[in-house]
Short mmCIF file of C-alpha atoms in Angstrom, two decimals:
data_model
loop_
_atom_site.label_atom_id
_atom_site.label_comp_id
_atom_site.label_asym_id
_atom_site.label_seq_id
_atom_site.Cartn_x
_atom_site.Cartn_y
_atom_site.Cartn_z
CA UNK A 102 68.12 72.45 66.41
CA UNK A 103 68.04 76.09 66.83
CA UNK A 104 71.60 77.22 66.14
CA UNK A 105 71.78 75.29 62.46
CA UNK A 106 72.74 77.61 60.00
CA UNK A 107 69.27 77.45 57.77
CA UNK A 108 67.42 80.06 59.99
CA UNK A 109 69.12 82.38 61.88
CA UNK A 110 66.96 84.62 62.90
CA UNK A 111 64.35 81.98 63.36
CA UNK A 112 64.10 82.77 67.23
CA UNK A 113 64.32 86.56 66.35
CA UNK A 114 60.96 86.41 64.51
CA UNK A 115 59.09 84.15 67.23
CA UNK A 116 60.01 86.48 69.92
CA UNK A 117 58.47 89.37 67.25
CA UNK A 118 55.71 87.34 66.55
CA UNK A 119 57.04 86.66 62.92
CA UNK A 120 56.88 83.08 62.74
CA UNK A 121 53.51 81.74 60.39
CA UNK A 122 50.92 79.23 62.09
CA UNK A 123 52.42 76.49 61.22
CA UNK A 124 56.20 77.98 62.04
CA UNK A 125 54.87 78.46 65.31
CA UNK A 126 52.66 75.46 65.89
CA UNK A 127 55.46 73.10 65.11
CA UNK A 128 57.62 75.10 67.61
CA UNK A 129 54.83 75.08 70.42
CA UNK A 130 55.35 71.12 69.66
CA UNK A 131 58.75 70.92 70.14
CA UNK A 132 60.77 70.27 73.39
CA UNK A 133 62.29 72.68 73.51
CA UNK A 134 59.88 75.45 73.52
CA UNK A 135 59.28 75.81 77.12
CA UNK A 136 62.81 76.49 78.35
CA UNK A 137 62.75 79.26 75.53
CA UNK A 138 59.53 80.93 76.83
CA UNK A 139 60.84 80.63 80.33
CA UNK A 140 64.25 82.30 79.29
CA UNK A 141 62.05 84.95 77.92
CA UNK A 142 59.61 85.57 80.88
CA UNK A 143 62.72 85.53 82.63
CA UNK A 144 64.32 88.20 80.66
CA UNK A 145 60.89 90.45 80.25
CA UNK A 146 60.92 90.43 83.53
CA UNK A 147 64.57 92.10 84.34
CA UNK A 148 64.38 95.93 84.77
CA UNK A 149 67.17 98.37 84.61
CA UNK A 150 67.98 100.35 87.62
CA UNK A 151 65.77 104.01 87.29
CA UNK A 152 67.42 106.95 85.71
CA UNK A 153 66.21 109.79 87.42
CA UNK A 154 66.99 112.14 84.14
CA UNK A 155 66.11 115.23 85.78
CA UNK A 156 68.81 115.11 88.23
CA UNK A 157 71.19 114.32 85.40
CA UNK A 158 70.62 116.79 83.53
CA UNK A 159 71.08 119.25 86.38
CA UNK A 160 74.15 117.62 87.17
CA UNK A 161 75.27 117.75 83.61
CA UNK A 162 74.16 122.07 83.76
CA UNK A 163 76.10 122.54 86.94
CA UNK A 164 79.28 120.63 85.41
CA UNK A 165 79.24 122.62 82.15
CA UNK A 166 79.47 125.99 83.43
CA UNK A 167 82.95 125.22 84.80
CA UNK A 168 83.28 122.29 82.51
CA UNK A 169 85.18 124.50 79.56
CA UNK A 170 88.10 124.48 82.57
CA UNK A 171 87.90 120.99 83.44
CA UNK A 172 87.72 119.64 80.22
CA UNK A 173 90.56 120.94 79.32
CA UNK A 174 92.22 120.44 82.67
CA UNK A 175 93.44 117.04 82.08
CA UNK A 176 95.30 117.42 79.08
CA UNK A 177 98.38 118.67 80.12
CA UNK A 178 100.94 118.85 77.59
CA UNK A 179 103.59 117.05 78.09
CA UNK A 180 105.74 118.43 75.73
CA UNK A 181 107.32 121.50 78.19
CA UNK A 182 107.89 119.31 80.73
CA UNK A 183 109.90 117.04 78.30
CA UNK A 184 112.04 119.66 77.19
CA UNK A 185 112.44 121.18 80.66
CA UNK A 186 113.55 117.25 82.00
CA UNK A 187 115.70 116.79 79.06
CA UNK A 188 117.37 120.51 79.48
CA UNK A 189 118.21 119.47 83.09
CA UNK A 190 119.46 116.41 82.21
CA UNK A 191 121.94 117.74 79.56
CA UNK A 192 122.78 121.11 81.83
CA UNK A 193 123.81 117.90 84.33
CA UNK A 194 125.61 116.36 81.74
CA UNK A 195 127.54 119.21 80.70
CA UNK A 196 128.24 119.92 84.10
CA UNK A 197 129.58 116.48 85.19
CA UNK A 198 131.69 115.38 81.97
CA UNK A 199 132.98 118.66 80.82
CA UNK A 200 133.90 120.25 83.77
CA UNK A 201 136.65 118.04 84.89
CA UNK A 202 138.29 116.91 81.18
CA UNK A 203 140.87 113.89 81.26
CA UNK A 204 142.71 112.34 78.49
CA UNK A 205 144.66 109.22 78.87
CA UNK A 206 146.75 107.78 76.31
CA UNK A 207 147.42 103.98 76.25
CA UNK A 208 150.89 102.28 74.37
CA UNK A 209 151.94 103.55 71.49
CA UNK A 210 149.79 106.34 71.39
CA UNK A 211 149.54 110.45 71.18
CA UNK A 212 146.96 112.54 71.76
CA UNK A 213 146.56 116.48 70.81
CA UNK A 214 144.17 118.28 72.87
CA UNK A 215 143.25 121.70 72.81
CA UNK A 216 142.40 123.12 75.80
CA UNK A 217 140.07 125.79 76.42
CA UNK A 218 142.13 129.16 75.93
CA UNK A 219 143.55 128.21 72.50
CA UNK A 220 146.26 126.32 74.21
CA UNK A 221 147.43 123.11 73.15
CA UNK A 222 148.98 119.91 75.10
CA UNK A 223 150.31 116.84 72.93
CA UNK A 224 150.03 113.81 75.00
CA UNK A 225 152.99 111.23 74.70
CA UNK A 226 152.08 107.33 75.13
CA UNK A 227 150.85 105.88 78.40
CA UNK A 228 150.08 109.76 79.71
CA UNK A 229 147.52 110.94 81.65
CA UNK A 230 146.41 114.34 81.76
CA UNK A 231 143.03 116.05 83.76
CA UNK A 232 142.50 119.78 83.80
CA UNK A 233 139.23 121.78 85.39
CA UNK A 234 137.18 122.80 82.00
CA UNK A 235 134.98 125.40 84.27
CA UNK A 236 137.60 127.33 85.83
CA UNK A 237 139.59 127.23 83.48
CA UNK A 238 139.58 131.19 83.03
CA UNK A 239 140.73 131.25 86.36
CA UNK A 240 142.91 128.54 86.85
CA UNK A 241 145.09 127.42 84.00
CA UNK A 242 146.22 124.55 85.28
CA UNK A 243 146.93 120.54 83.92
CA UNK A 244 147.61 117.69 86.32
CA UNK A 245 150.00 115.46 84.24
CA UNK A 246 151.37 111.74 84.63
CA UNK A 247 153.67 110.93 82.09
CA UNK A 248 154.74 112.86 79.08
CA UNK A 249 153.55 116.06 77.55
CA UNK A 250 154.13 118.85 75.05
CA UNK A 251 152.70 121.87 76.08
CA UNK A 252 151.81 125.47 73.68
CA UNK A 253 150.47 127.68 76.06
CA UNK A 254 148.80 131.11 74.77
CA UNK A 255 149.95 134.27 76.47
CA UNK A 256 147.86 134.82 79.61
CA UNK A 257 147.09 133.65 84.00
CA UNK A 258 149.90 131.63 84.84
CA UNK A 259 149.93 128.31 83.49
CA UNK A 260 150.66 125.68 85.68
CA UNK A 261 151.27 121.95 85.25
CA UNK A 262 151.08 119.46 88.28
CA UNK A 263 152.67 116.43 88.73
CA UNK A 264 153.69 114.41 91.57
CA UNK A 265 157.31 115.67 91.47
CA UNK A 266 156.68 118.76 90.80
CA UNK A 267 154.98 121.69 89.40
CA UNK A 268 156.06 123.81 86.30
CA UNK A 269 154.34 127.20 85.45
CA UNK A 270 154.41 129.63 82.56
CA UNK A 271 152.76 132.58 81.19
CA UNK A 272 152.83 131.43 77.92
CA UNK A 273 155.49 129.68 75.90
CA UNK A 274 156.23 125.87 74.36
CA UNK A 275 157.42 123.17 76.59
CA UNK A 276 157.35 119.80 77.46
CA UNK A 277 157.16 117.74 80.70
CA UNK A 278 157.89 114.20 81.72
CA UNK A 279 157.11 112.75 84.85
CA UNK A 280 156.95 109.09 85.87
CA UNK A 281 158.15 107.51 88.66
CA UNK A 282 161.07 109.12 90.10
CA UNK A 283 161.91 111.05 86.56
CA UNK A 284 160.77 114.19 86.00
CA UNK A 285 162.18 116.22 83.32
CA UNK A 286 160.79 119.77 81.72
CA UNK A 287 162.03 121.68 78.73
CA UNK A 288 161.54 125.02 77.15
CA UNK A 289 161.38 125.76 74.01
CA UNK A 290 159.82 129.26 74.12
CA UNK A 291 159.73 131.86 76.40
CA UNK A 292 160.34 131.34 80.17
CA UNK A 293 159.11 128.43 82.71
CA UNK A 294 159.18 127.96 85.96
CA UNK A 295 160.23 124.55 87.87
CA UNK A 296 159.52 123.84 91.50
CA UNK A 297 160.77 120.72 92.68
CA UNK A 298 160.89 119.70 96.35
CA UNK A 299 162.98 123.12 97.69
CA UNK A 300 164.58 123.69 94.00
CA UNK A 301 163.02 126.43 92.09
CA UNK A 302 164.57 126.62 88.50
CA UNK A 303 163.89 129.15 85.85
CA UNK A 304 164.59 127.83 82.62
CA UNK A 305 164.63 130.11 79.32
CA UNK A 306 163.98 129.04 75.67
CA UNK A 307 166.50 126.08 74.84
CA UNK A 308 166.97 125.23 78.12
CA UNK A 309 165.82 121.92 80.13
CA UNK A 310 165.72 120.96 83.69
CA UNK A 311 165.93 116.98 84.93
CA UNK A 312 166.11 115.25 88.42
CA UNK A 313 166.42 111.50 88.77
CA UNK A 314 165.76 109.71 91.76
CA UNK A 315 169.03 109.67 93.63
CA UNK A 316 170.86 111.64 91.39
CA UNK A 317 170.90 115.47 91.73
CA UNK A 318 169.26 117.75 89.26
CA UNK A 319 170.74 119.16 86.03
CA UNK A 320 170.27 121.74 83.19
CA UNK A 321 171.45 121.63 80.15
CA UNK A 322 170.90 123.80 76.79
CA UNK A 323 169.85 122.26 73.75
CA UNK A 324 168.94 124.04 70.02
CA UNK A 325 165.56 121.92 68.90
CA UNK A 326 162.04 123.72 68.56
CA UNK A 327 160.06 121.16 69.82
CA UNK A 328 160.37 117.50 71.63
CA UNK A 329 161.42 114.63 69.27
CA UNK A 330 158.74 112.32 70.17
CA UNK A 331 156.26 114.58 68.17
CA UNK A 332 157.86 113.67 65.34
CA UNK A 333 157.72 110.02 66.33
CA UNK A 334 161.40 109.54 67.51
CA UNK A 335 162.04 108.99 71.18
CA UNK A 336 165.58 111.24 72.04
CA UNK A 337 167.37 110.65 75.29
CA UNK A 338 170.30 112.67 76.64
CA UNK A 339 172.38 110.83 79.52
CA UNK A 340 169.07 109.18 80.68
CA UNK A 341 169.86 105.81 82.78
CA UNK A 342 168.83 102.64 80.82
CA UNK A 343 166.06 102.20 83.29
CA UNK A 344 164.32 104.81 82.18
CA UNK A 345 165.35 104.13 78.40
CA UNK A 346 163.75 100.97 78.63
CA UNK A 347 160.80 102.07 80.42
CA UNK A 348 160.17 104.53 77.51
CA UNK A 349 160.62 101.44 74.95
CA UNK A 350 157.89 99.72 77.11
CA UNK A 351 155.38 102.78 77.32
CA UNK A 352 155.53 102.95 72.87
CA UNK A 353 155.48 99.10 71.74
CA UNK A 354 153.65 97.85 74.69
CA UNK A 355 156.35 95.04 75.61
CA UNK A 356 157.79 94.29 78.79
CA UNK A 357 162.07 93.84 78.68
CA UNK A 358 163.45 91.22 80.94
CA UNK A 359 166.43 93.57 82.47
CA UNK A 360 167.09 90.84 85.27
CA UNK A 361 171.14 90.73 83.89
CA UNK A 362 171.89 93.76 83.32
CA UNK A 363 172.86 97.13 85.19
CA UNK A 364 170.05 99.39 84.49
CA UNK A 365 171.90 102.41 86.25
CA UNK A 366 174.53 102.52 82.79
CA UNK A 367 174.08 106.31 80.88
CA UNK A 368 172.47 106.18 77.69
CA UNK A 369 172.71 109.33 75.08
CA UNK A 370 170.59 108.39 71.77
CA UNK A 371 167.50 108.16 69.66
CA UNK A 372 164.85 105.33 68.99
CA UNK A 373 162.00 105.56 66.08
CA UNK A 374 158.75 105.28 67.61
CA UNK A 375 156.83 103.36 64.90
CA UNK A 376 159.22 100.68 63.92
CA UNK A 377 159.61 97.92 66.78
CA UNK A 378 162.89 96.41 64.98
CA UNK A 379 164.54 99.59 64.57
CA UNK A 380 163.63 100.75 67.42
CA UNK A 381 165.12 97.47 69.47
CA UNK A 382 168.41 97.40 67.28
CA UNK A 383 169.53 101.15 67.82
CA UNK A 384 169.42 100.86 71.99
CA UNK A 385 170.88 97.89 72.12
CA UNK A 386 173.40 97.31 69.19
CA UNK A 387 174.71 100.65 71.34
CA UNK A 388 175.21 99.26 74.30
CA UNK A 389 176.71 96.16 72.62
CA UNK A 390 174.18 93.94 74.36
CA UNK A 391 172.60 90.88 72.52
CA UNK A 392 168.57 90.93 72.60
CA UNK A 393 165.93 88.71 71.45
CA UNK A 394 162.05 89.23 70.82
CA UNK A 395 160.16 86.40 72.07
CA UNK A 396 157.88 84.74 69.48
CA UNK A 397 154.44 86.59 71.63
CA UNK A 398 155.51 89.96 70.47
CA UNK A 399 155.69 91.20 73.83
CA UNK A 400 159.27 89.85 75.90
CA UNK A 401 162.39 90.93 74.77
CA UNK A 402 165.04 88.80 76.81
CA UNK A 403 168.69 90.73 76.71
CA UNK A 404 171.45 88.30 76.84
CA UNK A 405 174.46 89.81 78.29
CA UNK B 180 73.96 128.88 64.23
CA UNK B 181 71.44 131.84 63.53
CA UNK B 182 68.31 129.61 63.80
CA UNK B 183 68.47 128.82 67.53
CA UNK B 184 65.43 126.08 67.74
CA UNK B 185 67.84 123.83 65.66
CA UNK B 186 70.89 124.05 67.51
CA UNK B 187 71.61 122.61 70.65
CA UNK B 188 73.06 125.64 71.94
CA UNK B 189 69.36 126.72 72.82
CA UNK B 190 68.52 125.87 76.70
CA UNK B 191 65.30 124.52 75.94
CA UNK B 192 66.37 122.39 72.93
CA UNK B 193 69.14 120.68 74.90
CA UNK B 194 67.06 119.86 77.58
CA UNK B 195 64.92 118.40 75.49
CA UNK B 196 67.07 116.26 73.52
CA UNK B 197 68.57 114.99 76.79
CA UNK B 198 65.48 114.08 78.11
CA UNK B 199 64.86 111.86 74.89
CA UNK B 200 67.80 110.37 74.46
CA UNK B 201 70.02 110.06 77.67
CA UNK B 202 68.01 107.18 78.81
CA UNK B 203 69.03 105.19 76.12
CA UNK B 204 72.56 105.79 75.83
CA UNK B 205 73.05 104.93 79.04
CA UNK B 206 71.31 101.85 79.08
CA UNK B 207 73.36 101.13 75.66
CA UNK B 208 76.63 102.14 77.18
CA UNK B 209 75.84 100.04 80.01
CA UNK B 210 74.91 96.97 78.20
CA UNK B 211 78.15 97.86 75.73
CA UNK B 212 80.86 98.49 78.45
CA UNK B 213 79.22 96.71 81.27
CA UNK B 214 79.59 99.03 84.67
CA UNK B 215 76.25 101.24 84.86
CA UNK B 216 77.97 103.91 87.15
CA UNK B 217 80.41 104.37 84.14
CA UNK B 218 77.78 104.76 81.98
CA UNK B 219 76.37 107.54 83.51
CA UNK B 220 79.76 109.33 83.75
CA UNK B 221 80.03 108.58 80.24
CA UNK B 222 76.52 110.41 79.41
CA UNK B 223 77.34 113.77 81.40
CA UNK B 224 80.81 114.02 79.88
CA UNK B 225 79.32 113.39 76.50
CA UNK B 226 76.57 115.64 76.83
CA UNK B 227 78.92 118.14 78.24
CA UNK B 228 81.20 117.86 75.11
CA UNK B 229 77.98 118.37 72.98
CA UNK B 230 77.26 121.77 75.08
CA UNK B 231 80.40 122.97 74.87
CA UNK B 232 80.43 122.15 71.17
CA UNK B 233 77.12 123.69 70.37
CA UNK B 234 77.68 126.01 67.68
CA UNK B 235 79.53 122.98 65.95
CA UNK B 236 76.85 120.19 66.05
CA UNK B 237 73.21 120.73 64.57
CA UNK B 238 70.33 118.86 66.38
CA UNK B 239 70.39 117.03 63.55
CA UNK B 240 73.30 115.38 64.45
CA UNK B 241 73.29 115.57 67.58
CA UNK B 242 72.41 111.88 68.34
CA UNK B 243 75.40 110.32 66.45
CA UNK B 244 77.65 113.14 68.18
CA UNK B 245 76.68 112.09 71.62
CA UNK B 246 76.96 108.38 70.56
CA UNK B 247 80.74 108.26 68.60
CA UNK B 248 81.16 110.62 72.18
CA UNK B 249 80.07 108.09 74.42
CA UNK B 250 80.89 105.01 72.52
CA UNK B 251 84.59 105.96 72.25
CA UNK B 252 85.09 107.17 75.75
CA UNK B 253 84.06 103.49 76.76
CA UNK B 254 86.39 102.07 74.42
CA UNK B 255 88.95 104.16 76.05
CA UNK B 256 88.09 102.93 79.46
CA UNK B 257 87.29 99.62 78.78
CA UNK B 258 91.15 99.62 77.06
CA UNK B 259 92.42 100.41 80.48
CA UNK B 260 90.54 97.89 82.16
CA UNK B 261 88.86 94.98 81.47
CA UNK B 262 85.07 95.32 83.02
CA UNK B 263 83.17 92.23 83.40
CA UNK B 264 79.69 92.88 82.91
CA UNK B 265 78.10 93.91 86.04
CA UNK B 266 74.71 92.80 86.96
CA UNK B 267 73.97 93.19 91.27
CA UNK B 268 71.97 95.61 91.97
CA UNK B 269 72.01 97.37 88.32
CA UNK B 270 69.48 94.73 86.87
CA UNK B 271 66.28 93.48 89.15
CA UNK B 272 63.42 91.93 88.72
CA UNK B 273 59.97 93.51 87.89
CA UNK B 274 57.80 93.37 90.78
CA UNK B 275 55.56 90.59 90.22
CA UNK B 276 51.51 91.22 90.47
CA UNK B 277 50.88 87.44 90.99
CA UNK B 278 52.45 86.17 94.45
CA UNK B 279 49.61 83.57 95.31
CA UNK B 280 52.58 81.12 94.19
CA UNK B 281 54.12 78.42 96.64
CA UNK B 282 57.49 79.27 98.59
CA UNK B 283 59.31 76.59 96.49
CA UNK B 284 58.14 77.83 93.22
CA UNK B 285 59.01 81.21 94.36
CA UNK B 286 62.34 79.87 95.27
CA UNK B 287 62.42 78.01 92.36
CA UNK B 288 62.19 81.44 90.44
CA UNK B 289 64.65 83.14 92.42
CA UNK B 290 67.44 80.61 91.04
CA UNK B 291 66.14 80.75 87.94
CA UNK B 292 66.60 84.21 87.48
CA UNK B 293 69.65 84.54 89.42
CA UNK B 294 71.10 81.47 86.90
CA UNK B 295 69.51 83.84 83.99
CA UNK B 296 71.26 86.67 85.18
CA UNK B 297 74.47 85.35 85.43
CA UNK B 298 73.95 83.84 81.50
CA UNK B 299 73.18 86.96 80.46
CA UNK B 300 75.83 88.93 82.17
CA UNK B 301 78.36 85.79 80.23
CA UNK B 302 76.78 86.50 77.13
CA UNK B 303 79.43 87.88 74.50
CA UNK B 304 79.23 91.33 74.36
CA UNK B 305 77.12 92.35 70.90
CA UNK B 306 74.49 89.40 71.91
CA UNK B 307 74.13 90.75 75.27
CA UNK B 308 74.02 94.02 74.04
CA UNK B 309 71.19 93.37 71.40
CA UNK B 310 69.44 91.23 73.61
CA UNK B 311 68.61 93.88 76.61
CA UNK B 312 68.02 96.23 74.35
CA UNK B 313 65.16 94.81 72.87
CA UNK B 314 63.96 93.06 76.27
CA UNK B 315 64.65 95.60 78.61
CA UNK B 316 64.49 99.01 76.93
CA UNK B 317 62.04 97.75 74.86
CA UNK B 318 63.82 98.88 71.29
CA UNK B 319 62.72 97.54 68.32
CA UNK B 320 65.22 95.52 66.07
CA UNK B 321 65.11 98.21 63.78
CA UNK B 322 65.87 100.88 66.62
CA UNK B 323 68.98 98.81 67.80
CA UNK B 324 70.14 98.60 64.28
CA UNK B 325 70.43 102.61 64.06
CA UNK B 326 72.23 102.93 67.33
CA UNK B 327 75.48 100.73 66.01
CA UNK B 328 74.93 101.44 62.46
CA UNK B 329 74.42 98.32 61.33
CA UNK B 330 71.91 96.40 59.23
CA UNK B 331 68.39 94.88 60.92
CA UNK B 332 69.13 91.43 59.78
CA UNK B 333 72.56 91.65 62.16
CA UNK B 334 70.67 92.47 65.11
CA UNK B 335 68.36 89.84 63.78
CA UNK B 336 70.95 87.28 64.03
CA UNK B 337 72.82 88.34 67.27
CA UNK B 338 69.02 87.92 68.86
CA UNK B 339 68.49 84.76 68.09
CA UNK B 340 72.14 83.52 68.69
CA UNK B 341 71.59 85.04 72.39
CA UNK B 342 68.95 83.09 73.04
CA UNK B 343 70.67 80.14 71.50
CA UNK B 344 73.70 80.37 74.24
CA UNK B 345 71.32 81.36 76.85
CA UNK B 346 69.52 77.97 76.30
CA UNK B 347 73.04 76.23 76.38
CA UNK B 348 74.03 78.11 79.63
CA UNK B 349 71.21 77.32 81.68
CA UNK B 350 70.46 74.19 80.42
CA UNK B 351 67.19 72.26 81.93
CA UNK B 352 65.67 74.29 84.66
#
């Protein structure tokens, strides 16, 4: 009856002593009156734990003499510790991903990079090049697999790596290939060096430098400025087919069924590197050998 | 603050306005927030802020200072952790004068208040509030009002609603 909505406060004025005669002598009537004044007696009769305030408040004089430190202990601003986390944490990053730089190329593609002298490397498809960004001052030097075109500025000798063998410059144009058991390097400016196995070749502008696999090394002269394939055009000079047709593979991302045919055979000629058709017609309408591009896009079979 | 008798940078001033008001804000805090020990950590850090920000406050205004202080350092805390309201050994019972009663009626009351304790300590938190207030510390409805700035006939309400639930929770003892 007491928690209608009509009066409520009505148990707020008894306990005051609000309530008129007759409020409270129909109350004192009602059943539920007792088990209210109990809950009260019950409640007047709760005390609070003492305060002593006296000892608080000495407390409180002690704290505050030191309190204009401690208050102000806790904040700690976050902020410098933010930046100096976040400073490390790049520093780190600039160490670990800079400092050893690699490029890869996939089919198809090139890549110019410009390395940290001023010196520039042109990445021919399915290459992969790594050089040491940090000592770099102190160690020009590229570890290539596959095919590159290389500017170097005048300066520490230049070196490029590969697994058959190492070419190094003081500054001049020239380009390297390396796969397998190719490896090929050609100046176009200045002077080069070219240590393979025992052999140690110096090759002048317009010269080039090639060892195959089973077949013992050769220079030859030529009159271009710079490698064909940076103008898109894939050149090869006496080259067996094997390595013709692994070339082919590396730009249109195809694989050639050579099963019948004599991959050893000498090919001299040119292929676009940006027109698949073209590209298939020139090699083998040469060698007089019937081809056909499976409908995926990706076999060619050569019928002999 | 030129006129030091009005500001609470003056020794004597502050001690007095502790005196007369610390009490109170810690039973309030206590009632509000629920763990008395907190409470009185609340009241020195509050009253320290107020020291340290003498020159700032007038006594004037010193008593809402200390409780927007106190109030919303236990809303920080209590947003960290979720106190249930504490009642062992913070709340006891008045020493009665009349003990010519029987041992079970003396039982009897032990339960009782131990079952009114326990209602009380359930009670949601403005109710509970407004009801020890005015039981325990004595305050007036009007008194309680000021403290949470609100009007007489809210405390008004919240009274009798406490006693409402308390009649619910312990039923028929």
């Amino acid at each position: 009856m007491f928690d209608d909505k009509k009066d409520d406060i009505f148990l707020s004025r008894w306990i005051n002593g609000e309530l008129s005669p007759e409020e409270l002598h129909e109350f004192q009537s009602h059943p539920e009156y007792e088990y209210y004044m109990k809950i009260m007696a019950g409640a007047d009769a709760l005390n609070l734990k003492a305060y002593d305030v006296d000892t608080a408040l000495n407390t409180i004089k002690s704290r505050r003499n030191t309190s204009s430190q401690k208050s102000t202990k806790p904040v700690i601003k976050l902020w410098p510790y933010l930046a100096a986390a976040a400073s490390i944490v790049i520093i780190f990053g600039l160490f670990l991903f800079n400092s050893n730089d690699s490029f890869t190329t996939s089919f198809g593609e090139q890549l110019a990079v410009t390395l940290p002298d001023g010196s520039e490397m042109i990445l021919n498809a399915k290459s992969e090049a790594s050089f040491d960004k940090k000592n770099w001052d102190t160690n020009r030097t590229v570890s290539l697999d596959g095919e590159a075109y290389f500017k170097v500025k005048k300066g520490s000798t230049f070196t490029v790596t590969t697994t058959n063998g190492d070419v190094s410059v003081l500054g001049t144009e020239f380009n390297v290939q390396s796969q397998a058991s190719f490896f090929e390097a050609v100046c176009y400016e200045g002077k080069v060096s070219v240590s393979s196995g025992q052999e140690n070749t110096i090759l002048t502008a317009g010269k080039g430098y090639r060892k195959i696999a089973r077949i013992a090394s050769e220079n030859w002269t030529f009159e271009a400025l710079e490698p064909s394939w940076i103008t898109n055009t894939s050149s090869f000079r006496s080259v067996p087919l094997g390595y013709v047709f692994k070339e082919l593979e590396d730009q249109y991302n195809i694989t050639i069924d050579t099963k019948s045919i004599d991959t050893d055979i000498i090919y001299t000629g040119t292929f676009p590197n940006n027109d698949i058709d073209v590209a298939l017609k020139t090699v083998f309408s040469t060698l007089g050998l019937q081809y056909q591009l499976l409908q995926d896009g990706k076999t060619v079979v050569v019928e002999n | 603050m030129s006129d030091s008798k009005n500001s609470t940078c003056d020794e004597q001033a502050f001690d007095q306005f502790f005196k007369s008001h610390a009490k109170l804000l810690r039973s309030y805090l206590y009632y509000k927030f629920g763990d008395l020990d907190q409470a009185e950590d609340i009241v020195q850090d509050s009253f320290i802020k107020l020291w340290n920000n003498c020159t700032k406050v007038p006594l004037d205004k010193a008593k809402s200072y200390v409780y927007t202080i106190a109030t919303n350092l236990g809303i920080s805390i209590a947003r960290h952790q979720q106190v249930k309201f504490k009642h062992q050994n913070y709340i006891t019972q008045r020493k009665s004068d009349v003990t010519n009663e029987s041992p079970e009626f003396v039982m009897l009351e032990k339960e009782y208040m131990e079952k009114l304790k326990n209602a009380i300590a359930d009670l949601p938190d403005r109710q509970r509030e407004v009801f020890l207030l005015s039981r325990i510390d004595k305050k007036t409805y009007r008194e309680i009002a000021e403290l949470s700035n609100v009007s007489v006939k809210a405390i008004e309400k919240l009274m009798h609603k406490a006693l409402v639930t308390l009649r619910k929770k312990i039923g028929n003892i």
